[in-house]
Coordinates of C-alpha atoms in Angstrom, one line a residue:
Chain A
X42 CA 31.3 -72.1 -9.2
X43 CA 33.4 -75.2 -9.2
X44 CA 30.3 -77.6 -9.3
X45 CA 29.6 -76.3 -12.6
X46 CA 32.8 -76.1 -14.0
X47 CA 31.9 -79.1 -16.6
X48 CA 28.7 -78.0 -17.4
X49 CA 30.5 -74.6 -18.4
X50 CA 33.4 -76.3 -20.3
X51 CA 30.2 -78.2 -22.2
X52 CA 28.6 -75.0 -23.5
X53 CA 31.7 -73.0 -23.9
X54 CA 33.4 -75.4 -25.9
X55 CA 30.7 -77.6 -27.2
X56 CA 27.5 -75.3 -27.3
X57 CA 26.7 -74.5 -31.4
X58 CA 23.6 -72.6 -31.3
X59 CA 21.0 -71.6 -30.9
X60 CA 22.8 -68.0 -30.8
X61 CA 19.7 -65.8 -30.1
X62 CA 18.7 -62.7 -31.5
X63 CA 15.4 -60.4 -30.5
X64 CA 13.3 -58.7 -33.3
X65 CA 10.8 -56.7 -32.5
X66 CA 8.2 -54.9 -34.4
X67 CA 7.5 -51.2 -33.0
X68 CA 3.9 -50.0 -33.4
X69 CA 3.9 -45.9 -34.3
X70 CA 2.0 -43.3 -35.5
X71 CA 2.5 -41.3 -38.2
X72 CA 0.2 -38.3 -39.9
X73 CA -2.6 -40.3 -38.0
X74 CA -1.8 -43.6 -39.0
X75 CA -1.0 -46.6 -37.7
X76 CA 1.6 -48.5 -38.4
X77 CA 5.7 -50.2 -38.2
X78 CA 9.1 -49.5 -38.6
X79 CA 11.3 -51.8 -40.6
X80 CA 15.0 -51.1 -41.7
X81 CA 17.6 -51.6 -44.4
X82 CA 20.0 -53.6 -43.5
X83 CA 23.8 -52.2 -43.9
X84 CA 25.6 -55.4 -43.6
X85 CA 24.9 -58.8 -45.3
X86 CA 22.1 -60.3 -45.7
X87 CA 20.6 -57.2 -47.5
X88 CA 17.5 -56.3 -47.4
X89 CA 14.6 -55.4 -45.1
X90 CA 14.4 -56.4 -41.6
X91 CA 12.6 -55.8 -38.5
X92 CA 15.2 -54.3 -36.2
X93 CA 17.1 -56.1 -34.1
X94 CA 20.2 -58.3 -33.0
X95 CA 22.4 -60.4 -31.5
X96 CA 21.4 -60.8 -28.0
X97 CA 23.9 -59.2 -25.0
X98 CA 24.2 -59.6 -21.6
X99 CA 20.8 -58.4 -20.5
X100 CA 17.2 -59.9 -20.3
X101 CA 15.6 -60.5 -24.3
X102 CA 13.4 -57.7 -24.0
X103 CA 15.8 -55.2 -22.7
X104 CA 18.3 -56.5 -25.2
X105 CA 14.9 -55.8 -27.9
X106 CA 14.5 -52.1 -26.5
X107 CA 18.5 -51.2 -26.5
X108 CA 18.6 -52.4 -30.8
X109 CA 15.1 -50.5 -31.3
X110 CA 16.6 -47.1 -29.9
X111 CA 20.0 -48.0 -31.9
X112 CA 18.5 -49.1 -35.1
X113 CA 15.3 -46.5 -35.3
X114 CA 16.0 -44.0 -32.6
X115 CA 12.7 -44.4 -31.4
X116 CA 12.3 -45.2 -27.0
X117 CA 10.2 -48.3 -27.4
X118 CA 8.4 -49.7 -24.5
X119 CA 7.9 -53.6 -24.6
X120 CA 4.2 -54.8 -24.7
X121 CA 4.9 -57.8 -22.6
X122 CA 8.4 -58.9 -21.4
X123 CA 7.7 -62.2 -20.7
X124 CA 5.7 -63.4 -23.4
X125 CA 6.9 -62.4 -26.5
X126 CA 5.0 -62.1 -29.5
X127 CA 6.7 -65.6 -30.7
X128 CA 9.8 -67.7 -30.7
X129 CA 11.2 -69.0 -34.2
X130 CA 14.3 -71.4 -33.8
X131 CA 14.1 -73.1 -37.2
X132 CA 17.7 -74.2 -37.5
X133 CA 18.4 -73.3 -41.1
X134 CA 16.3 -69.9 -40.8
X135 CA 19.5 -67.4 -40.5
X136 CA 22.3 -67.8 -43.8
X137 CA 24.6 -66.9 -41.1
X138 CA 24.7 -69.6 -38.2
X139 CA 22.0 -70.9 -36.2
X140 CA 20.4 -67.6 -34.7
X141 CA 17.2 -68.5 -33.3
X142 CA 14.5 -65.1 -32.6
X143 CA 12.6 -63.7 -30.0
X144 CA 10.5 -61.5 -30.9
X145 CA 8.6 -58.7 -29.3
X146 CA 5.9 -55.9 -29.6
X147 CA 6.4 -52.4 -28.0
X148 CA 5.1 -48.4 -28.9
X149 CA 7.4 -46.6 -30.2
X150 CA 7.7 -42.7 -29.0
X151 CA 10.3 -40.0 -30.5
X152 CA 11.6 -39.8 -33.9
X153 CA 12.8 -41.3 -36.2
X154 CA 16.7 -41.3 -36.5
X155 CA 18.9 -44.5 -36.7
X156 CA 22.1 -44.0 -35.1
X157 CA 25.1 -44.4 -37.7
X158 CA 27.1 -47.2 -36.5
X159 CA 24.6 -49.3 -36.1
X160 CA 23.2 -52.1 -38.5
X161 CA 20.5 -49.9 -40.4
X162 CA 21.4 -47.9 -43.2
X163 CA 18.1 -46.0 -42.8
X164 CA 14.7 -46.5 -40.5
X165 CA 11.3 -45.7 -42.6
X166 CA 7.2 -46.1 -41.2
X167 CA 4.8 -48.6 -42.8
X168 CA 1.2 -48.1 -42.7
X169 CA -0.5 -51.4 -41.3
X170 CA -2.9 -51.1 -44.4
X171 CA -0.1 -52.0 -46.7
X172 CA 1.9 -54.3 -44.3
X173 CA 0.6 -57.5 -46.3
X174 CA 1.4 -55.9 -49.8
X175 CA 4.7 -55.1 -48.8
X176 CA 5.2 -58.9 -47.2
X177 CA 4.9 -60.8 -50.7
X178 CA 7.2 -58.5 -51.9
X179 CA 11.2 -60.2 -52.4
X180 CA 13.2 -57.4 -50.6
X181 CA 13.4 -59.3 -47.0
X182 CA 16.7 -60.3 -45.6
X183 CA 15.4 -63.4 -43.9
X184 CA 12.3 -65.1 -44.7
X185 CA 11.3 -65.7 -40.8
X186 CA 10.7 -62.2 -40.2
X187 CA 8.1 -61.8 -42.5
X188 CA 6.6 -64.8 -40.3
X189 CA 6.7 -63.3 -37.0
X190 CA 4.9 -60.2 -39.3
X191 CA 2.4 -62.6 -40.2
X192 CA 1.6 -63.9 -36.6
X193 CA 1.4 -60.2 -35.6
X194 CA -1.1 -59.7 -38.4
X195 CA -3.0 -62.6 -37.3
X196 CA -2.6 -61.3 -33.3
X197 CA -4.1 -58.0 -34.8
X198 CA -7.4 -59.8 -37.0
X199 CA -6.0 -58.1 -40.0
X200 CA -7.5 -60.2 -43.0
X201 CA -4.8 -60.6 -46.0
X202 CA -4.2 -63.0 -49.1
X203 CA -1.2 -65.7 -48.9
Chain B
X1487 CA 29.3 -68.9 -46.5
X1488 CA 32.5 -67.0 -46.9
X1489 CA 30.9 -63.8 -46.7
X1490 CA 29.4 -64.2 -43.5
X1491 CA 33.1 -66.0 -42.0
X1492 CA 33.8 -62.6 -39.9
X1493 CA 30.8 -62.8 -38.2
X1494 CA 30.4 -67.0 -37.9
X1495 CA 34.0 -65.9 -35.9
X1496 CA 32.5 -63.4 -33.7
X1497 CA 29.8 -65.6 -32.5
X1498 CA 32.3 -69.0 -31.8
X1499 CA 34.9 -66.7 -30.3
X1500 CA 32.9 -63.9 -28.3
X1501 CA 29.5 -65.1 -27.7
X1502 CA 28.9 -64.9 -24.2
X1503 CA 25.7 -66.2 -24.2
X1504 CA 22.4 -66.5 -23.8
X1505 CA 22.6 -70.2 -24.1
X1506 CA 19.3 -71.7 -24.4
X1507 CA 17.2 -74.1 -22.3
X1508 CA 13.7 -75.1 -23.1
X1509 CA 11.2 -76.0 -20.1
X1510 CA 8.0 -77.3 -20.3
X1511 CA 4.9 -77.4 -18.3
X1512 CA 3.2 -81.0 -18.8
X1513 CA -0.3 -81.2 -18.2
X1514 CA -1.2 -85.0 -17.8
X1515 CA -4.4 -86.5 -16.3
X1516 CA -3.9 -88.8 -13.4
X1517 CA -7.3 -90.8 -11.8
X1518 CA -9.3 -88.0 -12.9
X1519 CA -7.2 -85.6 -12.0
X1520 CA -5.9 -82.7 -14.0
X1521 CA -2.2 -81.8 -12.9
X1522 CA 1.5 -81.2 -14.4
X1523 CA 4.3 -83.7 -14.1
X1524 CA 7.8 -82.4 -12.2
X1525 CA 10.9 -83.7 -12.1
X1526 CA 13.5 -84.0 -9.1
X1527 CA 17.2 -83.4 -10.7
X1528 CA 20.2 -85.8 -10.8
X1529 CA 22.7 -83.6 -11.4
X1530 CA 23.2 -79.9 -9.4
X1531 CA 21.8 -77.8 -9.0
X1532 CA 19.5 -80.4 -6.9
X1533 CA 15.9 -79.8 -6.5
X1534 CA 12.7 -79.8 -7.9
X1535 CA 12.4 -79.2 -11.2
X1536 CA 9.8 -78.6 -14.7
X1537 CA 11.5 -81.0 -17.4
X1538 CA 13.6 -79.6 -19.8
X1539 CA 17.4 -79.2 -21.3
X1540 CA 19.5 -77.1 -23.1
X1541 CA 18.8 -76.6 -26.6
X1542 CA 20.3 -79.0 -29.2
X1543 CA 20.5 -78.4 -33.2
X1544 CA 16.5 -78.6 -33.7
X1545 CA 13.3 -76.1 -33.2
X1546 CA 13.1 -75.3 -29.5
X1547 CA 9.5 -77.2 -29.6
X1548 CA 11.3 -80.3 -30.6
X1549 CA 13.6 -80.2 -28.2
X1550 CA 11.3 -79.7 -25.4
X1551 CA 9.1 -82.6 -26.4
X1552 CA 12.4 -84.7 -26.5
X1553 CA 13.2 -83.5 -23.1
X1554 CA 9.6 -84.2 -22.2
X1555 CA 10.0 -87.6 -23.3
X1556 CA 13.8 -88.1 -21.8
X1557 CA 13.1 -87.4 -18.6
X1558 CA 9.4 -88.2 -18.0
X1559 CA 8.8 -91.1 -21.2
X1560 CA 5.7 -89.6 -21.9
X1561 CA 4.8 -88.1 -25.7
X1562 CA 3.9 -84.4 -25.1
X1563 CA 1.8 -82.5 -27.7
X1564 CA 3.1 -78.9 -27.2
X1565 CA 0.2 -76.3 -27.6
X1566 CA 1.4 -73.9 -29.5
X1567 CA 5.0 -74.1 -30.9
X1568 CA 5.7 -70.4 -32.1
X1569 CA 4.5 -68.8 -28.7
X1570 CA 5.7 -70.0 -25.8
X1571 CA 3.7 -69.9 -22.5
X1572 CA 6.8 -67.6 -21.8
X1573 CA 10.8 -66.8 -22.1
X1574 CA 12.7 -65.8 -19.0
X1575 CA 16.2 -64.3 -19.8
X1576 CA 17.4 -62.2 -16.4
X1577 CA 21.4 -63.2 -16.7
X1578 CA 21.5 -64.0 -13.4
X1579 CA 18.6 -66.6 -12.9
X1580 CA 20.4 -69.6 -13.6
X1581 CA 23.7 -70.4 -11.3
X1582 CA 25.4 -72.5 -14.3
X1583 CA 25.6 -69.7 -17.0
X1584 CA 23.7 -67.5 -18.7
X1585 CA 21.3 -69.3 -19.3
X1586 CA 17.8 -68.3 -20.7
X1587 CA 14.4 -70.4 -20.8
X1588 CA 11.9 -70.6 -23.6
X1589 CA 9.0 -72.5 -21.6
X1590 CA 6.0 -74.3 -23.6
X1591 CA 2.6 -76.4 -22.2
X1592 CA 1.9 -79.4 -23.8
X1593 CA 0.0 -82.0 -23.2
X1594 CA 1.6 -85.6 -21.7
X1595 CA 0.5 -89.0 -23.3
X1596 CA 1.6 -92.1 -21.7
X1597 CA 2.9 -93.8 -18.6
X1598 CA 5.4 -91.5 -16.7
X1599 CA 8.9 -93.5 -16.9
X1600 CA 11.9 -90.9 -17.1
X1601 CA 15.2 -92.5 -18.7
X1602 CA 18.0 -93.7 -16.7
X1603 CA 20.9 -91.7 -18.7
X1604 CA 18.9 -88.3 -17.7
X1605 CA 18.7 -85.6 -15.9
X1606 CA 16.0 -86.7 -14.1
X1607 CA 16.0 -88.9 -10.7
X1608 CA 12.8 -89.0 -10.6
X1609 CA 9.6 -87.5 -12.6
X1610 CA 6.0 -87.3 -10.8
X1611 CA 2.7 -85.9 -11.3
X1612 CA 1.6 -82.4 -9.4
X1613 CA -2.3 -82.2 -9.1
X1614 CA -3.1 -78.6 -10.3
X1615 CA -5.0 -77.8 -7.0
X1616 CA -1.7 -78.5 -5.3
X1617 CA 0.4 -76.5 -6.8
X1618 CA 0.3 -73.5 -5.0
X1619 CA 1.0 -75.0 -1.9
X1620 CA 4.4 -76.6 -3.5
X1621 CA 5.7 -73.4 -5.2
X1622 CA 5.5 -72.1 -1.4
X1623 CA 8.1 -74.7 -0.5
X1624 CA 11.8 -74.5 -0.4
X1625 CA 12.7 -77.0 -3.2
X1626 CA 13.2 -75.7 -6.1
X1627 CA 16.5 -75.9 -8.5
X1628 CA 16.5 -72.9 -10.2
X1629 CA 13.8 -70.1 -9.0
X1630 CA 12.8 -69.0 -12.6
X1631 CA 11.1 -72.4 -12.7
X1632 CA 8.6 -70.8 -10.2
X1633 CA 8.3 -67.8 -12.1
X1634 CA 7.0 -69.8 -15.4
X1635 CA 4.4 -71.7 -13.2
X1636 CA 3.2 -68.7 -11.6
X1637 CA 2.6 -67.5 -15.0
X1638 CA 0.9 -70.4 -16.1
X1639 CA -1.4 -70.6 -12.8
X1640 CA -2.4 -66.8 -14.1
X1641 CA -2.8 -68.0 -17.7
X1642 CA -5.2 -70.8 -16.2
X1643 CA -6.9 -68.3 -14.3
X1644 CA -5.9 -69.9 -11.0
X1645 CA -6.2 -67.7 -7.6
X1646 CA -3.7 -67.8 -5.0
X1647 CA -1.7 -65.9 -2.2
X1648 CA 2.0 -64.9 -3.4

């Protein structure tokens, strides 16, 4: 609308992040236990990730949903839309740009089967029980994810060393 | 870094959006009164409005505190940085842009005095008993705004007809 043509011209021209991007961290069950699903990321930075990505033209949690079933393979329903799990915007947290995250928590149903084109080399199931062993370990492609895996530790009372 | 210039491209060139606002629900104390502090808006769309801006190069906690303080000159405390009361993303909601909202509660210290150079015309305290009655009216700027203080009259446990 004309009213808001400068506005626009602002943030197309002028507008240098936050770029957003929705992680989220998919609760399943496997052989009776409980537990996540991380990837390995294809493309640079390497490493492990919660899935996820750049955000598209759809709400966050949709947009969280559409880069679960693309990444895992798994139909993921969102705990809570509107309140994600937490927001981290730390300017310097991506090497890439500033990307700032959403992040969500949803169940997981089907198997599990990345699609090929997509940023995940391959999808794989963590127990919760060794969730905190696995986060001190250096394989992560960007430090804030193992954060928002921390808050949903502490959202889940799960007791662990730092 | 060089090896992330392909995709530092795709995000100036194609990024369509979500650009980012941050909104914040101020709860302030006024002659004994508990309530939240709105702002009516200078620039379109006109209206009634919960203080906030888009997002500049810093956390999206700063920049709602420095909103906060822009257009209401009061210090706000938020409550919890890395979760948001809640983050509203439907495409359509705001009439600019794509624009989503990461919305916060804090707590306002200080005497309300909004700055001149702002967004703000004007920024005024809402006793929370009242609230209902004004989300009723026909006065808002941008209808997502209702959407985060229904939430936060749930999250406080406040009844009321919808």
């Amino acid at each position: 609308m004309k009213q808001y043509a400068s506005f626009q011209k602002y943030l197309e021209n002028e507008y240098q992040g936050p770029f957003m991007a929705t992680d989220i961290i998919i609760e399943y069950e496997q052989n009776g236990l409980e537990g996540i699903i991380l990837i390995e990321r294809k493309f640079p930075p390497y490493g492990v990730a919660l899935p996820g990505g750049i955000a598209e033209k759809m709400t966050f949690a949709e947009n969280a949903a559409k880069e679960a079933m693309e990444e895992t393979g798994l139909t993921v329903i969102i705990n809570e839309p509107y309140k994600p799990l937490c927001v981290l915007s730390n300017p310097s947290q991506d090497p890439r740009a500033f990307i700032a995250s959403v992040a969500y928590v949803g169940r997981g149903y089907g198997k599990i089967n990345p699609s090929k084109e997509e940023d995940a080399k391959r999808a794989f199931f963590v127990p919760l029980i060794n969730l905190p062993e696995i986060l001190e370990k250096n394989i992560w492609a960007f430090g804030h994810h193992k954060k928002i895996l921390e808050l949903y530790l502490d959202s889940k009372g799960v007791c662990y060393e730092r």
